[in-house]
């Protein structure tokens, strides 16, 4: 390899910024012409308009006096009103404590699942590895409502069946919210921790066992320290996500007037007496807290290379032996029952039985599916999720391509951070920013009140996840293929569509499916933006919950989950057919 080739390889690598000489090589490599300039500019402008502009309007509006769409004056009075209120600081403290509590529970449930499915391999491990991510496809609103309808102290299903024996087992308040959040986010812990466990060489654990260390000592002194950066990163991420999660805190906090930051923002902006100034200030403060946490997440992930243990040796894990195979399988079964079995089972029981627990059939499902509001909400959900997932993946490919080859030079780092920023934007806060932006910008108001603004909210909310997944996949692509194509005279667009995209087919499909699922269940980001024409299934479920019609609520939750599973099955079948045709060709 020549010195020029080595410089090109360093410039293409997603690590350190390229030198001036290497940037020249990149310019010649991509034949910097109007087409590439237009592509890079359009990508950067799209990200700026989608992510940065709503936040700018949100911050400006927090200093404003007036209703959405009009800024009569700018003042610091909004901040003085909120920050001098002791109750508000109590809300901030409660939010952080609940988030930290949810992290502890999420780790307690998720880490054993990751370790069992990758390092221990219990009985039926292939099945458990396939089922372990499935709780991610169930809406957190469905999970919260499922536990609520089970343990409601007055009308809960368990209370009714036992004649009040479990009347004291309600989940309302901080403990219940932290517990349900922890169960829900345990799937995130599993998804982030499992790859780290899987790539850890078992020889290191074997060496510790040879010295006579007990199994739990090996885990505590060897396994966990080696993946400490990954655990720290996912812990911070769960704190960020739980701080901004609206649905669980609303379902389990609203009935007892226990408000965390997302619910407090929603009350200030939409529940009379409305106080736009206070709501916007709380949105900005919430954004500030999650931004600090996101910076910690980035620091943790950027220093993960210090704990690398792969040095060319073959990786292997020791399968479980004896009774351990059954104990491991039993734990995984209990985990899935807690994560999805109990919530969905309770909703199904509520929808198909009367108050005394007698079977009444599927009348609730038929009644819900025949209602006009449900048909409208289901159609809107499919449209919004389909459009948002497609646009998110297309923009994600463009951003990943720009980041991979540093097409913006040193400004590529800025693009990287801006794209990641939606992880720190709670859904309700994003909705507030979009509300103010689209009522303030001339011409953009036409999008307000349409499905388009819901699509925009979903794209912003899930862009970071898509880009991170595609950038991780693109990291496996070397520069040789692009170099050869460039020598052969291929344009940048040909290299993008013929070389960059095809190897990422599985990553693109996986991120599209994930974005489709996340968009179909999105509630917080669109809660301030919907109307009777643009209502979606999560919003319909939330409004039905507020009305207290639990049978309809349970039926909608089950149907929403079944629709998600149906879409996933159809997508998987289409993918299988396409790849089979390609293999045959």
PDB file of C-alpha atoms in Angstrom, residues 37-47 395:
ATOM      1  CA  UNK A  37     -22.129  19.709  -3.215  1.00  0.00           C
ATOM      2  CA  UNK A  38     -25.920  19.734  -3.628  1.00  0.00           C
ATOM      3  CA  UNK A  39     -26.223  16.345  -1.889  1.00  0.00           C
ATOM      4  CA  UNK A  40     -24.104  17.352   1.101  1.00  0.00           C
ATOM      5  CA  UNK A  41     -25.754  20.764   1.390  1.00  0.00           C
ATOM      6  CA  UNK A  42     -29.263  19.280   1.210  1.00  0.00           C
ATOM      7  CA  UNK A  43     -28.374  16.722   3.896  1.00  0.00           C
ATOM      8  CA  UNK A  44     -26.950  19.339   6.254  1.00  0.00           C
ATOM      9  CA  UNK A  45     -29.831  21.766   5.677  1.00  0.00           C
ATOM     10  CA  UNK A  46     -32.443  19.028   6.216  1.00  0.00           C
ATOM     11  CA  UNK A  47     -30.851  18.051   9.542  1.00  0.00           C
ATOM     12  CA  UNK A 395     -32.242  10.772   5.452  1.00  0.00           C
TER      13      UNK A 395
END
